[in-house]
Amino acid sequence: MGHPYLPLTDQERRQMAKVIGIQDESELFATIPVTIRAKAAFDLSARNEWEVKRLFTRWAAENTPVSQLISFLGAGAYEHAIPSALPFLVNRSEFLTAYTPYQPEFSQGLLQAFFEYQSLVADLTGMDVANASMYDGPTALAEAVLLAHNVSNRKEFIVLSGLNPEAQQVLRTYTAHLPVKMHFMAPQEQEPEVKSQLATLLSDQTAAVVLQYPDFFGRLRLTRDLLSLIKESGALSIVYLNDPICLGLLEPPGTMGADLVVGEAQSFGLPLSFGGPYLGFFAAKKDFLRNMPGRLVGKTTDLDGKEGFVLTLQTREQHIRREKATSNICTNQALCAITATIYLSLLGPTGLKEVALSTVRNSHYLYSQLTRIPAVQGLSLEPFFHEFVIGLPTTDESFIPKMKEKGFLPGYRLPSGQPFSTNAYLLYTSELRTKAEMDRFCEEIERCVQ
Amino acid sequence: MGHPYLPLTDQERRQMAKVIGIQDESELFATIPVTIRAKAAFDLSARNEWEVKRLFTRWAAENTPVSQLISFLGAGAYEHAIPSALPFLVNRSEFLTAYTPYQPEFSQGLLQAFFEYQSLVADLTGMDVANASMYDGPTALAEAVLLAHNVSNRKEFIVLSGLNPEAQQVLRTYTAHLPVKMHFMAPQEQEPEVKSQLATLLSDQTAAVVLQYPDFFGRLRLTRDLLSLIKESGALSIVYLNDPICLGLLEPPGTMGADLVVGEAQSFGLPLSFGGPYLGFFAAKKDFLRNMPGRLVGKTTDLDGKEGFVLTLQTREQHIRREKATSNICTNQALCAITATIYLSLLGPTGLKEVALSTVRNSHYLYSQLTRIPAVQGLSLEPFFHEFVIGLPTTDESFIPKMKEKGFLPGYRLPSGQPFSTNAYLLYTSELRTKAEMDRFCEEIERCVQ
Amino acid sequence: KAGPVLLNQASVPGRRGYLPPVSDLTTPEEELIPSAFRRTAPLNLPELSEMDVTRHFTQLSQRSFGVDQGFYPLGSCTMKYNPKLLEDLASLPGFRDLHPLQDESNVQGALRLIYEAERIFATITGMDAFTLQPAAGAHGELTGLLIMKAALRDRGELEREIILIPDSAHGTNPASAALAGFRVQKIPSSAAGIIEPEDLKPYLSPQVAGLMLTNPNTLGLFEEKILTITQMIHDIGGQVYYDGANLNAIMGWARPGDMGFDLVHLNLHKTFATPHGGGGPGSGPLGVKAHLAPYLPVPRVVSTPAGFKWSYDAPRTIGKVKGFWGHFAVIIKALAYIYSLGFDGLKQASSDAVLAANYLQTLLKEDYNLPYDRHCMHEFVLSGLKENPAGVRTMDLAKSLLDYGIHPPTVYFPLIVAEALMIEPTESVTLDLLDSFVAVMKELAEQAKTTPEKLKEAPYTTPVRRLNEAEAARHPVLKW
Amino acid sequence: KAGPVLLNQASVPGRRGYLPPVSDLTTPEEELIPSAFRRTAPLNLPELSEMDVTRHFTQLSQRSFGVDQGFYPLGSCTMKYNPKLLEDLASLPGFRDLHPLQDESNVQGALRLIYEAERIFATITGMDAFTLQPAAGAHGELTGLLIMKAALRDRGELEREIILIPDSAHGTNPASAALAGFRVQKIPSSAAGIIEPEDLKPYLSPQVAGLMLTNPNTLGLFEEKILTITQMIHDIGGQVYYDGANLNAIMGWARPGDMGFDLVHLNLHKTFATPHGGGGPGSGPLGVKAHLAPYLPVPRVVSTPAGFKWSYDAPRTIGKVKGFWGHFAVIIKALAYIYSLGFDGLKQASSDAVLAANYLQTLLKEDYNLPYDRHCMHEFVLSGLKENPAGVRTMDLAKSLLDYGIHPPTVYFPLIVAEALMIEPTESVTLDLLDSFVAVMKELAEQAKTTPEKLKEAPYTTPVRRLNEAEAARHPVLKW
């Protein structure tokens, strides 16, 4: 068969078989038991490129992307403007179609990009060192907890309320089989002083404390005091970020004293893509360097003394250490890390701050406008960043579909009791939202809740 | 100002001014008379990337592209499937952002691609030589006529009926000031034998005869006989192609004896783009090599005897010969020529034939189905390729908008008397059209004309 | 020529690369964020123009090498050609701009695609149910092992804490097993390079939770006794896990499900042509037989009369292994690849991959040691040079290939072969390409005899020459 | 390393690169096309897989050099950075998939864009009306000259057959004039490098149809006496044509319309950042003052209460100069560029371009002859080395620059400067880039004294070395 993805022709196949000394390719499969072979067939016709395009375009058309709506949906995945230069560069086939840079002489470009990514993440988070990427935020957090577990003799973990529920679930899955006690603090609508609450929980058995910053509900609760308190107890502090765009304005957790800073960097130029691929990042104090999961790129010199980059500290990794590796992670999110590097290079300090400030300005405006509507309950009391919670009197299941008809994605409906009563919604405002859009949204909400 | 497209910073500007020995950049504009300078200001605010995107996306949304319709519109611009690999490759920045390859050592890739393009065009058309591109089909034809004018002592040109009206108009414009007589044969709905008609027109004053193949109405009328007749008269034959896809099935004009073969190669992988940029091609017998307009790439060797490519025969060109150049063409359609080269490389002989055959199969089916409708008049009597003409009883100006509402672009409405009576439509059927689409179209037409 | 300087060195204060859209509100920062939370130190990000960024990353790309640049016979990694169609489909706005938490009514096409991908993966592998959540092959392994662990807990058999793993296995297998809380017991390969039931027997015990196997294995050999092996494990109450890294050898020819495997992961970025991206993102969907399906991560897509829905109704689920639903954009690509080839095409792809490997093996074993001399599947492992008076090492051969514009094979793996060169040409080859590779390999064999010193100092033409990896590890410099 | 073999040499019978969509009908070819018209010889097209094609053209790209690859100070060509936004906009399906003959009701956005582009070009240049039809600068010139010719015919002044063109002009000026049926009279530049009214006077006659001028001219000098010059031409009944190739020097600072020009063409691919594509497509819109507007090509976009329409109502039009409406996709890009910068940005772009040129001129004139030693505009012309004992030629300098990864300036143009090196840095520069260019140029000046032979054999590091152009022209090999 002549297929564009199968370069060999029948003539070439025959020539090759002759050199191998076989009559027919199927001889090469002779070691597969006949009974197995018989079952392998299934029904699927080849489609030409146009047919596949038509089919997938039809499926794509069955969705309504946020780009066709005015969206206030965040909750762990964030709409942002993506510069045109970004896909143009990251899709260069030398990046796109390369493997892990196991041959550094052929991969200096990739390696330098990863080195730059590590540097940017470390600088942004205020940490000493960052790895070359993790699968996503939740798995990065789970690996951070595993690291804390490995370096500590202690068995208890405290997870502050307000951790992204996706991250909570992954953390539970990753630790279910371990001899540890995970204490997930119960979220409450009106939380008492976090610090005093934590103080009562901390003990000399606490291995680490996990805190999200800003938390899942957008609240800013991470303070130097809190981190000092954790440090004093001998526990490690693990700070989780849903959206590192905030670091354009906020004090980096590292500067405040965090031991490990991990999170989700989808915001750095990655499209929403219905949830993936995204980009987990993992930054640490240098004490934990040799316990870190994932790949690390280091600077070195070549035979001629020329500067270059290599994968380094590979003795932590599975292909050398096998069952003694610090993690099983192998393939990571390399291209997503390059994407983030390009995004941050294009944005620069001013751009990143502008994006962060715009989201905060928008969210505070929208919160103030929404909470002016008598029927809307403002549930975000603490200082918040670019997400906030409101309560709506409607219990109508069709609220979100109805708002979609009007062109809006009204936010994420919080599961009841997490920690808010029914019909609490988490709203996010990206830098793309205009005042006019928000005003129209408020009018629509007002109409809707009357 | 810090703008992404203006890399210099104010600090750098100041440093540079200091080196130059000026206080302020405006000193550099001192030679411009003050009275002029005052008038140059106008009102236009900068927009950021997102704002520009939003604006242009809105304008784009005011159009209905053929990709959202079932289109039978051709008439000189043709919808075809464009392989995904094509834009991926042609948009590589080494091609996209390069200039004309004046420094061949830095441009071997471009030059090889142009050499391959020339070879493909020459092979496809059956000619000895092709240049590296022209602006589009109509201007290529005009330049072919100018070539014939330059090499001949004769002053008369005959243009057979059925030439693309765009090409006719450009030809008129390009020759209006020349001391030549252009005889445009009047198109007639039921033409008598073309050959005898032409025979009476040919004289020893005829410099060249222009014929389109297949002609604008889709008809196949070019024969060896016709070309022999022209040759016998001492005139040159210039064959114009609207859509060289047809060469996947048809005998090349060069093989039949044409002297110059020119045309429009938009079909070779270029998007419709509302009319441009497209790709003019220009192929000739080798006798006319040194009279050809446009760039030519030739093979040669370097200092070390290694094979390489260069722009050659530049003494024909304007930058050397100035007012004595064979043409004034300078910038051409280089990237479009690379596009066509990639398209033909991907399609190959089998693919090109499949596309050509599919269009012909579709057109003949649709013609037969449409002409079964009593109210529809079939006006394509001669053998036709992938375009044909039908007459509709409707004189309703809203026919096309109405059909668009139903999701169809019903073809090109021929200006009355060109040569058909009012309400004649030229229809094209691309390889994308399915039997089901055509059947639905027939039903709709039937409903519409009742 | 020197490479581009680091981003921070290229930075010039005041330069802008992108002007983002900004809020039309102007509330002062201080009113929005209490000072305790506000950043004190300036942001240390590079300041560059769009042109600077474009040239920087274009230059970095020019110092990188992918499948589009040339031959990449990297054993165990299946570096096949990545069709460009796949990129176009993944970037359709109707997929690309979809938020994972949008209401189900907004995302029916996406849910349909996931549903269809699960179905087709199950069909290809002969499994009963699939999850697309795992982000990569190793992540699929972890997911599978956590499912095994959960099933053991349910059955009250947590004393089963041993996972049997052949000595030829990928390093991720033992690492994943350890991460899931198992102990690893290594199983020796036979002299024929495969697992012999007799050799396995001594390791069977009530503590065994299961066996992880790659088939064909990393020597490129099909485990012929696979039916006996899986039966033996089942007989002692264990599960058998299929590491799908080598599935490219047998698509359409054999299915892990029919071999008796209970769990299978796929590497979409290997078998199904999604680009590797310099090391990711991958995608490692996991398939299981019906008895383990209740443990799959949530949510699952279910088809209901009212359309596709997310279902969290799975009381025995291990939970989530990743945020949201997996690498959706990668799954789009893999599914498009499968549809493009169809059954016949997939089978032909495997057949071509195996043919190409055997062709190379036949011609290269003249000059290189072939420890397991029989027909291979999609890859084979050489063990250094036959004639090697000067002790040229596999690393020297690998580095020498760079000067010919060829990406070297996998080296020093599997661990059981000395001086291993693991060669996997895939089906993305032409006869010319294979012949030119053979010619280069023969030339290197010749040079090993005549000018071995030259090989030991290679490469010569790359942007940098051999790099001091020891120094990098001893004094890690991991940021600017 | 050798480049890729030619496509036809790589071809293998039976290989496919793309399976096109095909008709679901199966009528035999013979029933559709009479045998007299059917192709007799097989199609001589290459047979390649998608991978083959991808690698071939990727390799060709790797042997090419564009603005994204590095510094490109090619005088007279304005090789500025091409923002990537522009590509995205031109490929929006609502523009890209629009047929030129669609009903006006279907294409209101496209017509609006054309209308707006004409308006903004007119504003920037100070002209009254624009056509977007010309495909490139030279085509704009031809269009303008045909308009001048048509106007002369209307006025019964066809005896005006002379076009005055300075000796420093671009080659397209005389070529276009000849093509439009004019005779060319060359005007000498003064010692100061510009046109002196006194020098122009002798050429003024009733046969003069007009004057073509680039301002700033190709020496990079602003024609200071421009108001006098245009007045002189108008006084004798002539028209003045502005060659817009050098507009990048004066955007926002001066407008050709205010200088007295009657016709202006723009090179969108120079001034407005649309990519050059290896030599095209360009776009050369032509603007005219009101008195010539009736001659512009048809159709024109007009704004009516019922929306935008095509109008052919122009009895004095010269007709069409090109199929359809111009290079629409290029126009989209240019307009987006203009909107992105706004007035202030355009003015700053010109200012930066001029500043960069003067900076280089100041530093390079230490080692190179600068025949016109005064502030330049956006470019300047050097005349070989100051100290040049071994007779190093400009071509040697150009070829030597290649080894430093820098695209050479334009050489041997304008013709009035011996050993000309025409340098145009554009605004797309950083100070670092300029300084490194100066350093290289100084190094070459030094080498010209110490190791001139080295320069004469350059380049050394490019895929091929100096090519035998004479041989190529003597025995043309133009196809495989």
PDB file of C-alpha atoms in Angstrom, chain C residues 100-272:
ATOM      1  CA  PRO C 100     -11.788  21.527  31.218  1.00  0.00           C
ATOM      2  CA  LEU C 101     -14.551  22.560  33.595  1.00  0.00           C
ATOM      3  CA  GLN C 102     -17.055  23.717  31.008  1.00  0.00           C
ATOM      4  CA  ASP C 103     -20.512  22.291  31.347  1.00  0.00           C
ATOM      5  CA  GLU C 104     -20.954  18.930  29.605  1.00  0.00           C
ATOM      6  CA  SER C 105     -23.474  20.485  27.260  1.00  0.00           C
ATOM      7  CA  ASN C 106     -20.712  22.728  25.878  1.00  0.00           C
ATOM      8  CA  VAL C 107     -18.202  20.000  25.209  1.00  0.00           C
ATOM      9  CA  GLN C 108     -20.043  17.107  23.607  1.00  0.00           C
ATOM     10  CA  GLY C 109     -17.536  16.850  20.774  1.00  0.00           C
ATOM     11  CA  ALA C 110     -14.639  16.638  23.188  1.00  0.00           C
ATOM     12  CA  LEU C 111     -16.358  14.002  25.286  1.00  0.00           C
ATOM     13  CA  ARG C 112     -17.201  12.069  22.141  1.00  0.00           C
ATOM     14  CA  LEU C 113     -13.551  12.164  21.137  1.00  0.00           C
ATOM     15  CA  ILE C 114     -12.443  10.828  24.526  1.00  0.00           C
ATOM     16  CA  TYR C 115     -15.096   8.133  24.400  1.00  0.00           C
ATOM     17  CA  GLU C 116     -14.040   7.121  20.917  1.00  0.00           C
ATOM     18  CA  ALA C 117     -10.336   7.143  21.819  1.00  0.00           C
ATOM     19  CA  GLU C 118     -10.973   4.851  24.782  1.00  0.00           C
ATOM     20  CA  ARG C 119     -12.958   2.511  22.569  1.00  0.00           C
ATOM     21  CA  ILE C 120     -10.336   2.379  19.845  1.00  0.00           C
ATOM     22  CA  PHE C 121      -7.442   1.886  22.269  1.00  0.00           C
ATOM     23  CA  ALA C 122      -9.369  -0.972  23.845  1.00  0.00           C
ATOM     24  CA  THR C 123      -9.918  -2.486  20.431  1.00  0.00           C
ATOM     25  CA  ILE C 124      -6.274  -2.235  19.423  1.00  0.00           C
ATOM     26  CA  THR C 125      -5.004  -3.714  22.680  1.00  0.00           C
ATOM     27  CA  GLY C 126      -7.787  -6.194  23.390  1.00  0.00           C
ATOM     28  CA  MET C 127      -8.644  -4.645  26.737  1.00  0.00           C
ATOM     29  CA  ASP C 128     -12.034  -3.876  28.232  1.00  0.00           C
ATOM     30  CA  ALA C 129     -11.744  -0.324  29.534  1.00  0.00           C
ATOM     31  CA  PHE C 130      -9.344   2.571  29.291  1.00  0.00           C
ATOM     32  CA  THR C 131      -8.476   5.723  31.158  1.00  0.00           C
ATOM     33  CA  LEU C 132      -6.775   8.564  29.296  1.00  0.00           C
ATOM     34  CA  GLN C 133      -5.656  10.332  32.452  1.00  0.00           C
ATOM     35  CA  PRO C 134      -2.005   9.252  32.678  1.00  0.00           C
ATOM     36  CA  ALA C 135       0.377  11.888  31.357  1.00  0.00           C
ATOM     37  CA  ALA C 136       3.094   9.562  30.104  1.00  0.00           C
ATOM     38  CA  GLY C 137       4.113   5.931  30.005  1.00  0.00           C
ATOM     39  CA  ALA C 138       5.617   5.898  33.495  1.00  0.00           C
ATOM     40  CA  HIS C 139       2.481   7.587  34.760  1.00  0.00           C
ATOM     41  CA  GLY C 140       0.389   4.872  33.165  1.00  0.00           C
ATOM     42  CA  GLU C 141       2.538   2.318  34.943  1.00  0.00           C
ATOM     43  CA  LEU C 142       2.024   4.042  38.279  1.00  0.00           C
ATOM     44  CA  THR C 143      -1.714   4.208  37.657  1.00  0.00           C
ATOM     45  CA  GLY C 144      -1.821   0.513  36.827  1.00  0.00           C
ATOM     46  CA  LEU C 145       0.196  -0.420  39.881  1.00  0.00           C
ATOM     47  CA  LEU C 146      -1.983   1.703  42.137  1.00  0.00           C
ATOM     48  CA  ILE C 147      -4.980  -0.108  40.695  1.00  0.00           C
ATOM     49  CA  MET C 148      -3.320  -3.438  41.463  1.00  0.00           C
ATOM     50  CA  LYS C 149      -2.622  -2.202  44.978  1.00  0.00           C
ATOM     51  CA  ALA C 150      -6.205  -1.052  45.460  1.00  0.00           C
ATOM     52  CA  ALA C 151      -7.549  -4.374  44.209  1.00  0.00           C
ATOM     53  CA  LEU C 152      -5.267  -6.192  46.621  1.00  0.00           C
ATOM     54  CA  ARG C 153      -6.524  -4.044  49.473  1.00  0.00           C
ATOM     55  CA  ASP C 154     -10.097  -4.851  48.504  1.00  0.00           C
ATOM     56  CA  ARG C 155      -9.293  -8.526  48.458  1.00  0.00           C
ATOM     57  CA  GLY C 156      -7.410  -8.262  51.724  1.00  0.00           C
ATOM     58  CA  GLU C 157      -4.207  -9.412  50.064  1.00  0.00           C
ATOM     59  CA  LEU C 158      -1.867  -6.564  50.879  1.00  0.00           C
ATOM     60  CA  GLU C 159       0.770  -9.095  51.781  1.00  0.00           C
ATOM     61  CA  ARG C 160       1.253  -9.423  48.049  1.00  0.00           C
ATOM     62  CA  GLU C 161       3.962  -6.831  47.819  1.00  0.00           C
ATOM     63  CA  ILE C 162       6.288  -8.209  45.163  1.00  0.00           C
ATOM     64  CA  ILE C 163       6.277  -7.175  41.541  1.00  0.00           C
ATOM     65  CA  LEU C 164       8.309  -9.413  39.256  1.00  0.00           C
ATOM     66  CA  ILE C 165      10.248  -7.520  36.615  1.00  0.00           C
ATOM     67  CA  PRO C 166      12.666  -8.961  34.037  1.00  0.00           C
ATOM     68  CA  ASP C 167      16.244  -7.746  34.092  1.00  0.00           C
ATOM     69  CA  SER C 168      15.776  -6.372  30.590  1.00  0.00           C
ATOM     70  CA  ALA C 169      12.902  -4.084  31.599  1.00  0.00           C
ATOM     71  CA  HIS C 170      12.694  -0.329  31.180  1.00  0.00           C
ATOM     72  CA  GLY C 171      13.861   1.538  34.277  1.00  0.00           C
ATOM     73  CA  THR C 172      10.430   3.013  34.757  1.00  0.00           C
ATOM     74  CA  ASN C 173       8.990  -0.424  35.627  1.00  0.00           C
ATOM     75  CA  PRO C 174      10.899  -0.876  38.891  1.00  0.00           C
ATOM     76  CA  ALA C 175      10.651   2.824  39.696  1.00  0.00           C
ATOM     77  CA  SER C 176       6.878   2.823  39.269  1.00  0.00           C
ATOM     78  CA  ALA C 177       6.510  -0.348  41.300  1.00  0.00           C
ATOM     79  CA  ALA C 178       8.516   1.169  44.130  1.00  0.00           C
ATOM     80  CA  LEU C 179       6.496   4.380  43.999  1.00  0.00           C
ATOM     81  CA  ALA C 180       3.285   2.360  44.294  1.00  0.00           C
ATOM     82  CA  GLY C 181       4.617   0.701  47.402  1.00  0.00           C
ATOM     83  CA  PHE C 182       5.719  -2.624  45.973  1.00  0.00           C
ATOM     84  CA  ARG C 183       8.987  -4.480  46.283  1.00  0.00           C
ATOM     85  CA  VAL C 184      10.741  -5.386  43.058  1.00  0.00           C
ATOM     86  CA  GLN C 185      12.013  -8.846  42.287  1.00  0.00           C
ATOM     87  CA  LYS C 186      14.225  -9.051  39.210  1.00  0.00           C
ATOM     88  CA  ILE C 187      13.688 -12.020  36.854  1.00  0.00           C
ATOM     89  CA  PRO C 188      16.615 -13.140  34.730  1.00  0.00           C
ATOM     90  CA  SER C 189      16.284 -13.401  30.966  1.00  0.00           C
ATOM     91  CA  SER C 190      17.305 -16.658  29.404  1.00  0.00           C
ATOM     92  CA  ALA C 191      20.228 -17.119  27.062  1.00  0.00           C
ATOM     93  CA  ALA C 192      17.714 -16.687  24.264  1.00  0.00           C
ATOM     94  CA  GLY C 193      16.867 -13.231  25.563  1.00  0.00           C
ATOM     95  CA  ILE C 194      13.369 -14.033  26.730  1.00  0.00           C
ATOM     96  CA  ILE C 195      11.679 -15.202  29.913  1.00  0.00           C
ATOM     97  CA  GLU C 196      11.539 -18.965  30.286  1.00  0.00           C
ATOM     98  CA  PRO C 197       8.648 -20.311  32.394  1.00  0.00           C
ATOM     99  CA  GLU C 198      11.159 -22.529  34.159  1.00  0.00           C
ATOM    100  CA  ASP C 199      13.209 -19.507  35.191  1.00  0.00           C
ATOM    101  CA  LEU C 200      10.129 -17.723  36.411  1.00  0.00           C
ATOM    102  CA  LYS C 201       8.910 -20.543  38.605  1.00  0.00           C
ATOM    103  CA  PRO C 202      11.312 -20.043  41.524  1.00  0.00           C
ATOM    104  CA  TYR C 203       9.962 -16.509  42.015  1.00  0.00           C
ATOM    105  CA  LEU C 204       6.312 -17.452  42.241  1.00  0.00           C
ATOM    106  CA  SER C 205       5.034 -17.068  45.759  1.00  0.00           C
ATOM    107  CA  PRO C 206       1.971 -15.879  47.657  1.00  0.00           C
ATOM    108  CA  GLN C 207       3.728 -12.547  48.053  1.00  0.00           C
ATOM    109  CA  VAL C 208       3.667 -11.904  44.339  1.00  0.00           C
ATOM    110  CA  ALA C 209       1.256  -9.195  43.290  1.00  0.00           C
ATOM    111  CA  GLY C 210       2.097  -9.448  39.661  1.00  0.00           C
ATOM    112  CA  LEU C 211       4.520  -9.286  36.767  1.00  0.00           C
ATOM    113  CA  MET C 212       5.424  -6.383  34.504  1.00  0.00           C
ATOM    114  CA  LEU C 213       6.477  -7.266  31.026  1.00  0.00           C
ATOM    115  CA  THR C 214       7.330  -5.537  27.768  1.00  0.00           C
ATOM    116  CA  ASN C 215       6.478  -7.632  24.757  1.00  0.00           C
ATOM    117  CA  PRO C 216       8.412  -7.614  22.525  1.00  0.00           C
ATOM    118  CA  ASN C 217      10.983  -7.011  25.189  1.00  0.00           C
ATOM    119  CA  THR C 218      13.759  -4.457  25.128  1.00  0.00           C
ATOM    120  CA  LEU C 219      15.973  -6.830  23.193  1.00  0.00           C
ATOM    121  CA  GLY C 220      13.366  -6.607  20.470  1.00  0.00           C
ATOM    122  CA  LEU C 221      12.372 -10.234  20.994  1.00  0.00           C
ATOM    123  CA  PHE C 222       8.828 -11.459  21.274  1.00  0.00           C
ATOM    124  CA  GLU C 223       8.200 -13.353  24.506  1.00  0.00           C
ATOM    125  CA  GLU C 224       7.066 -16.521  22.825  1.00  0.00           C
ATOM    126  CA  LYS C 225       6.041 -18.240  26.023  1.00  0.00           C
ATOM    127  CA  ILE C 226       3.780 -15.394  26.909  1.00  0.00           C
ATOM    128  CA  LEU C 227       0.604 -17.490  27.223  1.00  0.00           C
ATOM    129  CA  THR C 228       2.294 -19.832  29.659  1.00  0.00           C
ATOM    130  CA  ILE C 229       3.779 -16.951  31.601  1.00  0.00           C
ATOM    131  CA  THR C 230       0.553 -15.036  32.038  1.00  0.00           C
ATOM    132  CA  GLN C 231      -1.205 -18.253  32.980  1.00  0.00           C
ATOM    133  CA  MET C 232       1.425 -18.974  35.642  1.00  0.00           C
ATOM    134  CA  ILE C 233       0.956 -15.564  37.187  1.00  0.00           C
ATOM    135  CA  HIS C 234      -2.794 -15.820  37.098  1.00  0.00           C
ATOM    136  CA  ASP C 235      -2.573 -19.238  38.675  1.00  0.00           C
ATOM    137  CA  ILE C 236      -0.902 -17.804  41.726  1.00  0.00           C
ATOM    138  CA  GLY C 237      -3.439 -14.959  41.904  1.00  0.00           C
ATOM    139  CA  GLY C 238      -1.270 -12.286  40.350  1.00  0.00           C
ATOM    140  CA  GLN C 239      -1.916  -9.685  37.671  1.00  0.00           C
ATOM    141  CA  VAL C 240       0.154  -9.174  34.537  1.00  0.00           C
ATOM    142  CA  TYR C 241       1.054  -5.692  33.418  1.00  0.00           C
ATOM    143  CA  TYR C 242       1.963  -4.874  29.812  1.00  0.00           C
ATOM    144  CA  ASP C 243       4.452  -2.039  29.296  1.00  0.00           C
ATOM    145  CA  GLY C 244       3.250  -0.653  25.972  1.00  0.00           C
ATOM    146  CA  ALA C 245       6.468   1.065  24.977  1.00  0.00           C
ATOM    147  CA  ASN C 246       7.075  -1.552  22.303  1.00  0.00           C
ATOM    148  CA  LEU C 247       3.575  -1.867  20.927  1.00  0.00           C
ATOM    149  CA  ASN C 248       4.762  -0.512  17.594  1.00  0.00           C
ATOM    150  CA  ALA C 249       6.050  -3.986  16.799  1.00  0.00           C
ATOM    151  CA  ILE C 250       2.718  -5.772  16.878  1.00  0.00           C
ATOM    152  CA  MET C 251      -0.189  -3.471  16.023  1.00  0.00           C
ATOM    153  CA  GLY C 252      -2.735  -5.498  14.128  1.00  0.00           C
ATOM    154  CA  TRP C 253      -0.654  -8.646  14.605  1.00  0.00           C
ATOM    155  CA  ALA C 254      -1.267  -9.351  18.283  1.00  0.00           C
ATOM    156  CA  ARG C 255      -3.016  -7.769  21.233  1.00  0.00           C
ATOM    157  CA  PRO C 256      -1.804  -7.738  24.827  1.00  0.00           C
ATOM    158  CA  GLY C 257      -5.320  -8.533  25.938  1.00  0.00           C
ATOM    159  CA  ASP C 258      -5.203 -11.787  24.008  1.00  0.00           C
ATOM    160  CA  MET C 259      -1.861 -12.672  25.557  1.00  0.00           C
ATOM    161  CA  GLY C 260      -3.364 -12.675  29.020  1.00  0.00           C
ATOM    162  CA  PHE C 261      -2.347  -9.238  30.209  1.00  0.00           C
ATOM    163  CA  ASP C 262      -4.597  -7.586  32.761  1.00  0.00           C
ATOM    164  CA  LEU C 263      -3.280  -4.055  32.418  1.00  0.00           C
ATOM    165  CA  VAL C 264      -1.705  -2.234  29.480  1.00  0.00           C
ATOM    166  CA  HIS C 265      -0.408   1.247  29.047  1.00  0.00           C
ATOM    167  CA  LEU C 266       0.149   2.922  25.708  1.00  0.00           C
ATOM    168  CA  ASN C 267       2.715   5.540  24.857  1.00  0.00           C
ATOM    169  CA  LEU C 268       0.808   7.690  22.401  1.00  0.00           C
ATOM    170  CA  HIS C 269       3.996   9.664  21.740  1.00  0.00           C
ATOM    171  CA  LYS C 270       5.734   6.496  20.628  1.00  0.00           C
ATOM    172  CA  THR C 271       3.241   4.213  18.974  1.00  0.00           C
ATOM    173  CA  PHE C 272       0.764   6.732  17.664  1.00  0.00           C
TER     174      PHE C 272
END
